[in-house]
XYZ file of C-alpha atoms in Angstrom:
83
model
C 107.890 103.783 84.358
C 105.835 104.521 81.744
C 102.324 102.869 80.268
C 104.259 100.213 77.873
C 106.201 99.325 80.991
C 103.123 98.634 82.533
C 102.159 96.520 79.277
C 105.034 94.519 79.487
C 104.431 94.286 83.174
C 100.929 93.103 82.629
C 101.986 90.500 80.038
C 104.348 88.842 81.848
C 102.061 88.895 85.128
C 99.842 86.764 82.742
C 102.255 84.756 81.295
C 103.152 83.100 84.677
C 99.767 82.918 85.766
C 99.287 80.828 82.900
C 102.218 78.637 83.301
C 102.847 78.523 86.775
C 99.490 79.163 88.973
C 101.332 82.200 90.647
C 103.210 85.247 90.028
C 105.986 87.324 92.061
C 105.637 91.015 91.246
C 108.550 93.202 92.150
C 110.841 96.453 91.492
C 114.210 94.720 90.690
C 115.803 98.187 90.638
C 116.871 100.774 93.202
C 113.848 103.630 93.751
C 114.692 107.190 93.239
C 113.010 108.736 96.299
C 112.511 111.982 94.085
C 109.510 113.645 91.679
C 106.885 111.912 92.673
C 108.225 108.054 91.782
C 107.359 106.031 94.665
C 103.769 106.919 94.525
C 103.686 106.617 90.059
C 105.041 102.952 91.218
C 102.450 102.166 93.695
C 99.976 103.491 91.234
C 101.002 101.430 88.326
C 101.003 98.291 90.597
C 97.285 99.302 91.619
C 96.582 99.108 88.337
C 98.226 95.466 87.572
C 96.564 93.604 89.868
C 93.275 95.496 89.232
C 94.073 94.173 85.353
C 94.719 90.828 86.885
C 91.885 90.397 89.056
C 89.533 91.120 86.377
C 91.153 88.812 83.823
C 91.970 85.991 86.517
C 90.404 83.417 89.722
C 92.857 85.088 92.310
C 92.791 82.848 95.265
C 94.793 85.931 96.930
C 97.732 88.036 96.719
C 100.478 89.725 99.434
C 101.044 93.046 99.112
C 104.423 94.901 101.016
C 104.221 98.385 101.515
C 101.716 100.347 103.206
C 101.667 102.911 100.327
C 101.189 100.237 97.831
C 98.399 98.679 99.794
C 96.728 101.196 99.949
C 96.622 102.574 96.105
C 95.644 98.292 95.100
C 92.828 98.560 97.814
C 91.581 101.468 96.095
C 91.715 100.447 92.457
C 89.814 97.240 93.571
C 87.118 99.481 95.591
C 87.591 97.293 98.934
C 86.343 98.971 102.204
C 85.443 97.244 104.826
C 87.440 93.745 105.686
C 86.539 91.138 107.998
C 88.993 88.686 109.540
């Protein structure tokens, strides 16, 4: 995945916010395991929802994957969480 991937992924992340109050953000392809692509994925998603948040009233968001968690946390600078 490359940076107009994450364009396009970033546009139509938008578009549904628009149109439908929500948005379902996924991999709809098999993950080679190899040279470093799980991580560049988790990175790239960071990076949506750091686009989003700044550009939209989230109200919240699910993340799956522990890796993935971790690099959105990151990119949105959260710490500390209370319950």
């Amino acid at each position: 995945m490359n940076e107009a991937c994450l364009t396009l992924w970033i546009k139509e992340t938008e578009e549904a916010l628009r149109q439908y109050g929500l948005a379902l953000v996924v991999v709809d392809q098999p993950v080679q395991r190899s040279n470093g692509l799980p991580a560049r994925l988790a990175e790239l998603t960071a990076r949506l929802v750091k686009h989003i948040d700044r550009h939209f009233d989230l109200q919240g968001f699910v993340i799956e994957g522990g890796t993935t968690a971790s690099y959105v946390l990151r990119q949105l600078g959260w710490k500390k969480f209370e319950p």
